[in-house]
Short mmCIF file of C-alpha atoms in Angstrom, two decimals:
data_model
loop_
_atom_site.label_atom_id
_atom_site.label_comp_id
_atom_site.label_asym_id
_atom_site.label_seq_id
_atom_site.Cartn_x
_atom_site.Cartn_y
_atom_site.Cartn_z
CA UNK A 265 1.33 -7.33 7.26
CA UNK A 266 -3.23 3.23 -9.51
CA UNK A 267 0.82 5.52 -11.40
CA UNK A 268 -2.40 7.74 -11.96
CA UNK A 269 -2.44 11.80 -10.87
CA UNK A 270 -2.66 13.12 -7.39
CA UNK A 271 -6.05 14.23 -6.91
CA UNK A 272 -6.19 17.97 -6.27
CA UNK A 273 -7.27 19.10 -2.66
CA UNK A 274 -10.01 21.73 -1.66
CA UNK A 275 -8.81 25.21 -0.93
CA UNK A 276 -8.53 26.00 3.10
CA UNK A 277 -10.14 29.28 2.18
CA UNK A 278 -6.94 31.25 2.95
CA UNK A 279 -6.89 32.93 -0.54
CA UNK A 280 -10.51 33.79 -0.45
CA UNK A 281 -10.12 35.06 2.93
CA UNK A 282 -7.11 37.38 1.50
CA UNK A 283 -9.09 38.47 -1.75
CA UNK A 284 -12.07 39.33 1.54
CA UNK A 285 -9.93 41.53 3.21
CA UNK A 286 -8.23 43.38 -0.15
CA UNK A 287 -11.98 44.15 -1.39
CA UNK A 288 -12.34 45.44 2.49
CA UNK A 289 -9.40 47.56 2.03
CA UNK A 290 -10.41 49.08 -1.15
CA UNK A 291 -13.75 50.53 0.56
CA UNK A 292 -12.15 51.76 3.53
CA UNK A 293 -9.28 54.14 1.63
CA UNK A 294 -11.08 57.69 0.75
CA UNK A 295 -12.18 57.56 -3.62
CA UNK A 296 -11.14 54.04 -3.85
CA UNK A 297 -13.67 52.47 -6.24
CA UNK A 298 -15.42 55.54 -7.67
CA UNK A 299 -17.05 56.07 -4.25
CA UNK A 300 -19.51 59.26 -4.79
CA UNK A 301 -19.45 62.18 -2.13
CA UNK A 302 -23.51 61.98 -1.69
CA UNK A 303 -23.01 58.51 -0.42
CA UNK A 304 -23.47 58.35 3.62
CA UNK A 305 -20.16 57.03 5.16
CA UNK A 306 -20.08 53.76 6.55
CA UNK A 307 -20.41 52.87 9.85
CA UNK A 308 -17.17 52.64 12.35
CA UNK A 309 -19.16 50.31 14.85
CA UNK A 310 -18.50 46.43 14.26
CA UNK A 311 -21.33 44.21 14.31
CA UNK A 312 -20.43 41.07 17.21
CA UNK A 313 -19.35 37.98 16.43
CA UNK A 314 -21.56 35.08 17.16
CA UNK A 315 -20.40 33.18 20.25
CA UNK A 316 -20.78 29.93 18.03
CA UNK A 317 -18.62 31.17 15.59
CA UNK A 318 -15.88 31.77 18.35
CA UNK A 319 -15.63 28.65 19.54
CA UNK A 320 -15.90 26.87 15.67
CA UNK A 321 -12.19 25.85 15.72
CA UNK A 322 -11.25 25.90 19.06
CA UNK A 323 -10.09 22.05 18.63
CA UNK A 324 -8.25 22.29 15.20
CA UNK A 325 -4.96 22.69 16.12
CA UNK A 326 -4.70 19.57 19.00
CA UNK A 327 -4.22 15.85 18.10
CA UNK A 328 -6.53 14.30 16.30
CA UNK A 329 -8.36 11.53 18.39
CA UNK A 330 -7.48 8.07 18.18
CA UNK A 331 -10.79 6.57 18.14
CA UNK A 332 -10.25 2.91 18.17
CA UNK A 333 -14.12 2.07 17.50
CA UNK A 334 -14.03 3.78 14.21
CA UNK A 335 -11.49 0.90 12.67
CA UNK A 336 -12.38 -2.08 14.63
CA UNK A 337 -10.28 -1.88 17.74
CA UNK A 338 -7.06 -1.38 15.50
CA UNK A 339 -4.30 0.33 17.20
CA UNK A 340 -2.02 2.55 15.45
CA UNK A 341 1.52 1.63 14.80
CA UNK A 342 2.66 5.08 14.79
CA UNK A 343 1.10 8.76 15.75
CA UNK A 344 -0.62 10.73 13.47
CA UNK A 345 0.52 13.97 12.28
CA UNK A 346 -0.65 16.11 9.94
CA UNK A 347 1.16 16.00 6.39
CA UNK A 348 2.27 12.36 7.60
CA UNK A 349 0.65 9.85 5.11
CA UNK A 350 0.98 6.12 5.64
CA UNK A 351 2.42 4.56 2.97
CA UNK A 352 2.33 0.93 2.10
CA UNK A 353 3.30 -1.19 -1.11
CA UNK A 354 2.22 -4.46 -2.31
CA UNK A 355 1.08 -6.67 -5.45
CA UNK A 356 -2.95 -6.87 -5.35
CA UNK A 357 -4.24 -10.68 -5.15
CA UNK A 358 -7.62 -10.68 -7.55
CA UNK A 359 -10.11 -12.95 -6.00
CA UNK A 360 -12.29 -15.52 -8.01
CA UNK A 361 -15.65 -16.96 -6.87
CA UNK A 362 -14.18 -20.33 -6.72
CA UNK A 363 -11.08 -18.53 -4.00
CA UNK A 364 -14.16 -16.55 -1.96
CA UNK A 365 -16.31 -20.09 -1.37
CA UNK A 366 -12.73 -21.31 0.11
CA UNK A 367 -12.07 -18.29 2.18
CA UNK A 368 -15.62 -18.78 3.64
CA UNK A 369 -14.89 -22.99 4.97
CA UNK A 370 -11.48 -21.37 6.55
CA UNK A 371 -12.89 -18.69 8.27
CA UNK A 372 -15.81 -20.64 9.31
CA UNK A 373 -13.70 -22.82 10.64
CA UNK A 374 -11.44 -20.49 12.21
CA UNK A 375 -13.81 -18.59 13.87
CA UNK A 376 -14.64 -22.10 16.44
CA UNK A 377 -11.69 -21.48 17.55
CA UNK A 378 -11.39 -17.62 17.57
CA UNK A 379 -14.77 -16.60 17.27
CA UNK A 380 -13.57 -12.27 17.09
CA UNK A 381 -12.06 -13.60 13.29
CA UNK A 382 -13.12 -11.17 10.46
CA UNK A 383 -12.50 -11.61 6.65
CA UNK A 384 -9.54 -8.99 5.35
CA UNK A 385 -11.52 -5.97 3.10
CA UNK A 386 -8.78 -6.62 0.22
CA UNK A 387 -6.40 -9.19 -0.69
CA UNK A 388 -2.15 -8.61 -1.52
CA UNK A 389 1.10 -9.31 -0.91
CA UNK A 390 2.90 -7.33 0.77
CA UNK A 391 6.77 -6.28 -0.60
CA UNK A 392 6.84 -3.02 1.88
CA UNK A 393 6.36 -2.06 5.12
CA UNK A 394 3.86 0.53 6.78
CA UNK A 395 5.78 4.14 6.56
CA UNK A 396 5.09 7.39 6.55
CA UNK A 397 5.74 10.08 3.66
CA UNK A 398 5.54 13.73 4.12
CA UNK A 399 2.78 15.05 1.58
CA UNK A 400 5.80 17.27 -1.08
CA UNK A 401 7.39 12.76 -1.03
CA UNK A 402 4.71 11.43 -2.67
CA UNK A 403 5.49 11.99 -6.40
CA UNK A 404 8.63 11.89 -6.61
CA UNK A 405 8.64 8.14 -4.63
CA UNK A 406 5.91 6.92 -6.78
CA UNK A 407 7.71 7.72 -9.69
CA UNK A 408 10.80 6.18 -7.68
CA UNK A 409 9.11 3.51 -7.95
CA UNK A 410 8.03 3.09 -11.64
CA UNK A 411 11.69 3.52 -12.84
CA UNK A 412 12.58 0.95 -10.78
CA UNK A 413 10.18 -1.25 -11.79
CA UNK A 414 9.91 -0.96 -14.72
CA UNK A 415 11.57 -3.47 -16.04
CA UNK A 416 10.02 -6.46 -14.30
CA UNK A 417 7.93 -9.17 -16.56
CA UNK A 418 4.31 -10.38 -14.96
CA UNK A 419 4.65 -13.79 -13.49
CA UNK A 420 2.37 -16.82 -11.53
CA UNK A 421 2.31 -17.39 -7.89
CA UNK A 422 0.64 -19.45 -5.79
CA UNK A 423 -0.31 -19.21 -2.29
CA UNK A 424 -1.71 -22.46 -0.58
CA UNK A 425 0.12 -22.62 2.72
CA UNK A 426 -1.74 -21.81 5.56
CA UNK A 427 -0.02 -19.77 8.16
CA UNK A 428 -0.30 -17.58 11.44
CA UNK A 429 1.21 -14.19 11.22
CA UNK A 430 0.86 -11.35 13.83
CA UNK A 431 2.19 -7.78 13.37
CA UNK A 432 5.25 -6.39 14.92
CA UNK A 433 3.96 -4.99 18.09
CA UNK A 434 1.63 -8.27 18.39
CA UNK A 435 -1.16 -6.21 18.53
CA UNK A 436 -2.98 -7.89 15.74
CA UNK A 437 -3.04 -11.62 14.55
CA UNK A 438 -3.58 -12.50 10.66
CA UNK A 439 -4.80 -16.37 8.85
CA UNK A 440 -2.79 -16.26 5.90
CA UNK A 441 -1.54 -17.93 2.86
CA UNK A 442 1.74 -17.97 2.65
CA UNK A 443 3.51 -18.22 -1.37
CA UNK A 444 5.03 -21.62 -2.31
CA UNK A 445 5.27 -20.20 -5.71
CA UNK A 446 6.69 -17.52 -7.35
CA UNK A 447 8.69 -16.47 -4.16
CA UNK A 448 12.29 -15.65 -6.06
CA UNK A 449 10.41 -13.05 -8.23
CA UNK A 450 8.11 -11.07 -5.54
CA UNK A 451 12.62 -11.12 -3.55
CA UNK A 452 13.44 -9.66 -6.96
CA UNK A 453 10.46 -6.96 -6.88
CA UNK A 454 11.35 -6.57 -2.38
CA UNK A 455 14.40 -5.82 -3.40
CA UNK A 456 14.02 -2.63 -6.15
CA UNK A 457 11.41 -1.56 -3.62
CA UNK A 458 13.78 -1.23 -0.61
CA UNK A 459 15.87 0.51 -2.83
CA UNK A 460 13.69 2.90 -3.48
CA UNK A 461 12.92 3.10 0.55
CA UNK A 462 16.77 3.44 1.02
CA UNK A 463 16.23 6.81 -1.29
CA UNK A 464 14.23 8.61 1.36
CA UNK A 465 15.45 7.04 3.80
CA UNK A 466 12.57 4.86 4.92
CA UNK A 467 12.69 1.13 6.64
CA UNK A 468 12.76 -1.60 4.43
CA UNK A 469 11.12 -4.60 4.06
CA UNK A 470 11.95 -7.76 6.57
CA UNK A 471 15.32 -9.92 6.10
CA UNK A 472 14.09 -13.05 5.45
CA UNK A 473 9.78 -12.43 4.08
CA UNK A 474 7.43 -14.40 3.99
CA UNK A 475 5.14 -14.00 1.52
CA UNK A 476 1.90 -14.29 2.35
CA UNK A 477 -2.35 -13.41 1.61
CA UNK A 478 -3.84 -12.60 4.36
CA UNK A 479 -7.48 -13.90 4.82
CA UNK A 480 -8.47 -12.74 8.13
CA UNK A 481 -8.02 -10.90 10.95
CA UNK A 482 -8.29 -9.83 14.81
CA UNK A 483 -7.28 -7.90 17.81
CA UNK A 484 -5.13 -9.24 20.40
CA UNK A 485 -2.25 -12.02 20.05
CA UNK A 486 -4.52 -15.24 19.15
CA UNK A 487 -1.51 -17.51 18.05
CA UNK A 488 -1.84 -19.79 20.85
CA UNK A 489 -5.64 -20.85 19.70
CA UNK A 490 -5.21 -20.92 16.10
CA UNK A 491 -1.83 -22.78 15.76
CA UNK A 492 -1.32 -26.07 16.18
CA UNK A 493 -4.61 -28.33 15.76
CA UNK A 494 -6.70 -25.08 14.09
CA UNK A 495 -4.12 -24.68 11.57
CA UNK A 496 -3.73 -28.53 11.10
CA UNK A 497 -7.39 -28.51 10.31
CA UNK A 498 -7.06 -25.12 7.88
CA UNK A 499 -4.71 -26.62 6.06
CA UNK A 500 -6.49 -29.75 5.23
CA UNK A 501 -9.52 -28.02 4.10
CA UNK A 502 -7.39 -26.07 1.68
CA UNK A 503 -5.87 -29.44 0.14
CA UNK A 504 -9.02 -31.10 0.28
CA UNK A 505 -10.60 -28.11 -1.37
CA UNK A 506 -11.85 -29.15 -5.11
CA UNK A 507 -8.23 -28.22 -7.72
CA UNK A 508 -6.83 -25.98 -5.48
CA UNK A 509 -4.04 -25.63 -7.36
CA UNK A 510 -5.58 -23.68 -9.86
CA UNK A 511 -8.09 -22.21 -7.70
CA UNK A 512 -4.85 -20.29 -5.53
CA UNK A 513 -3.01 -19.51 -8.28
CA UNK A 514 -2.82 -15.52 -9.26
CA UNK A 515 -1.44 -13.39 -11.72
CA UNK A 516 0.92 -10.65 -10.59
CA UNK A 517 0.46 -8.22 -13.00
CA UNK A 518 0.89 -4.67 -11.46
CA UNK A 519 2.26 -3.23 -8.12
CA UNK A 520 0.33 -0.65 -6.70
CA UNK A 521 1.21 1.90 -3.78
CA UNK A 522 -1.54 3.23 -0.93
CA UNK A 523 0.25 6.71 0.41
CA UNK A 524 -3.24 8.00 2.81
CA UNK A 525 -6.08 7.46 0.57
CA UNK A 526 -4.56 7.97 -2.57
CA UNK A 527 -3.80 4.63 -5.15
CA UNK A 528 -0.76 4.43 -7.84
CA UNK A 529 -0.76 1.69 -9.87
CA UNK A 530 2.40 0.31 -11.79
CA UNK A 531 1.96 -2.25 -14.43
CA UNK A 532 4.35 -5.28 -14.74
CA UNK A 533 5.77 -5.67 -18.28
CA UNK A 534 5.58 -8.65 -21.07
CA UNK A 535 3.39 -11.46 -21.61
CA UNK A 536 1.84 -14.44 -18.93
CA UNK A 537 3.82 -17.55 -19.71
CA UNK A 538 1.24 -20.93 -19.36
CA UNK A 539 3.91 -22.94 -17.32
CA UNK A 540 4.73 -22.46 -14.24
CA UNK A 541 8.11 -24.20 -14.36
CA UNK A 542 8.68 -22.13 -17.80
CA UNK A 543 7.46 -19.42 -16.24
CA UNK A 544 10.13 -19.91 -13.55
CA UNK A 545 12.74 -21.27 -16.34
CA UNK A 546 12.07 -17.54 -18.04
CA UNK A 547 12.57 -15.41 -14.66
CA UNK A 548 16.08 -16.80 -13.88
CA UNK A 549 17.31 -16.63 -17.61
CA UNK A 550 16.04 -12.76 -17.53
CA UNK A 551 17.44 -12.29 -14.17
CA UNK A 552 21.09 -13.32 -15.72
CA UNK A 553 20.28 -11.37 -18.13
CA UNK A 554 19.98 -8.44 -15.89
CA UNK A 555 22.72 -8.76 -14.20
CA UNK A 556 25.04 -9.52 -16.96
CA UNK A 557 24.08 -6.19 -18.52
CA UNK A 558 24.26 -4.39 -15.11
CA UNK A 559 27.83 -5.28 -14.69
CA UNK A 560 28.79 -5.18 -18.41
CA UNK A 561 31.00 -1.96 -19.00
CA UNK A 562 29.54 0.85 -20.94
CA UNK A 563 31.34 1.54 -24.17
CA UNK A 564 33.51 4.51 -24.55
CA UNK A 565 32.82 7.03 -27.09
CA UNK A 566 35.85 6.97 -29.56
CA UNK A 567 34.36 2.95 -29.66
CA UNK A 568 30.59 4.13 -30.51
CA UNK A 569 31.94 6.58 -32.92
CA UNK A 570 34.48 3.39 -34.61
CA UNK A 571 31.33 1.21 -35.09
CA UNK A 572 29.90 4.21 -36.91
CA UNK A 573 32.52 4.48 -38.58
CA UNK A 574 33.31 8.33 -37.89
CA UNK A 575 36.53 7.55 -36.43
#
């Protein structure tokens, strides 16, 4: 605020533009290709080239525009370059028709107040940061990030706290729901992620996160209208919202990276435990666990080979 195969890229017609001119050297070079005698020589004189072939790529090689219209008024929070590819990862937050007639009462709601308001496309959690990866990065952080995580159980969470987030550069304001549930687990999954980012060398993910859905969004800085009395209001039309317990509570059961357009999904291990306080009970007795057999010492080898009993 899918760990499935890069998807192979069209050819910039450099190699058939080499194969072009080998085929054009093989005519030119006297008996290449069985050429007969009888056959009249080709002609030296070069045909022109169209004027609106010319100018076809004149524009290639500058900056790409930064059309703001073409993703609602968004600004970017860095350039773009070419081979840079924005990078972003998160748990994804599976929406229920029960959690869509909700959203629609907030944002109806919101939007007296802020009337520019419009509903978020998807809904996650974040546990990264936006940064950029250089194209050759991309596997080998994905897969980064599967041995990291692979490890980590599915759990519950719930998100029923409304909240007001903006972005860094306060370009952009967000209605959220922030996590009153679940919150030690998605710190445990932050954490193996900005390790990861450490790797390459990327910025990890704020000190102190708050975990959050976002619902909606729009341009500008629009905290001053929507906290206080809006978000008073929000938040009682989430409590008073029929079992909405149930009705914000979500399974986290992968974590998937965006890099550009591409999708990697990593699936979370084990079982879904009913109980939320089991459920919590179960994280901290694996996360002992895990750090028990972290810091255990590793066995020497005359000791494996004595419980074989080679030595």
């Amino acid at each position: 605020m899918s760990a499935a195969p890069l998807v192979g890229y069209s050819s910039s017609g450099s190699e058939d533009e080499d194969e072009a001119e080998a085929a054009a050297g093989a005519q030119a070079r006297p008996g290449a290709g069985g050429c007969r005698r009888s056959q009249s020589p080709l002609p030296s004189q070069r045909l022109p080239v169209p004027d609106s072939v010319l100018h076809m790529f004149l524009d290639t090689e500058g900056e790409p525009e930064d059309d703001q219209e073409k993703h609602g008024g968004r600004v970017r929070t860095f350039p773009h370059e070419r081979g840079n590819w924005a990078t972003h990862v998160y748990v994804p937050y599976e929406t229920r028709e029960d959690f869509l007639d909700l959203l629609d009462m907030l944002l109806a709601h919101a939007q007296t107040y802020v009337p520019r308001l419009v509903q978020m496309e998807a809904f996650h959690v974040s546990l990264s940061q936006s940064v950029v990866l250089r194209h050759h990065w991309i596997v080998p952080f994905v897969q980064a990030l599967k041995d990291h995580l692979a490890s980590f159980q599915r759990f519950f969470f719930t998100a029923n706290r409304v909240k007001i987030y903006t972005n860094q550069e306060k370009t952009r304001t967000f209605v959220g729901l922030e996590v009153t549930s679940g919150h030690p687990q998605f710190l445990d999954l932050v954490s193996e992620v900005d390790r990861v980012m450490e790797e390459f060398d990327l910025t990890t993910f704020y000190q102190d996160p708050s975990f959050h859905v976002s619902l909606a969004w729009c341009v500008g800085d629009a905290r001053l209208q929507l906290e206080g009395r809006c978000l008073r209001e929000l938040q009682n039309i989430v409590n008073e919202f029929e079992d909405p317990e149930m009705v914000l509570r979500a399974h986290a059961e992968q974590v998937r990276c965006k890099s550009g357009n591409k999708f990697f999904s990593m699936p979370l291990n084990g079982f879904w435990c009913g109980d939320p306080d089991v459920n919590q009970n179960q994280h901290q007795t694996q996360r002992r666990d895990n750090q028990a057999s972290r810091c255990a010492p590793r066995p020497s080898v005359s000791t494996l080979f004595a419980g074989l009993g080679i030595l």
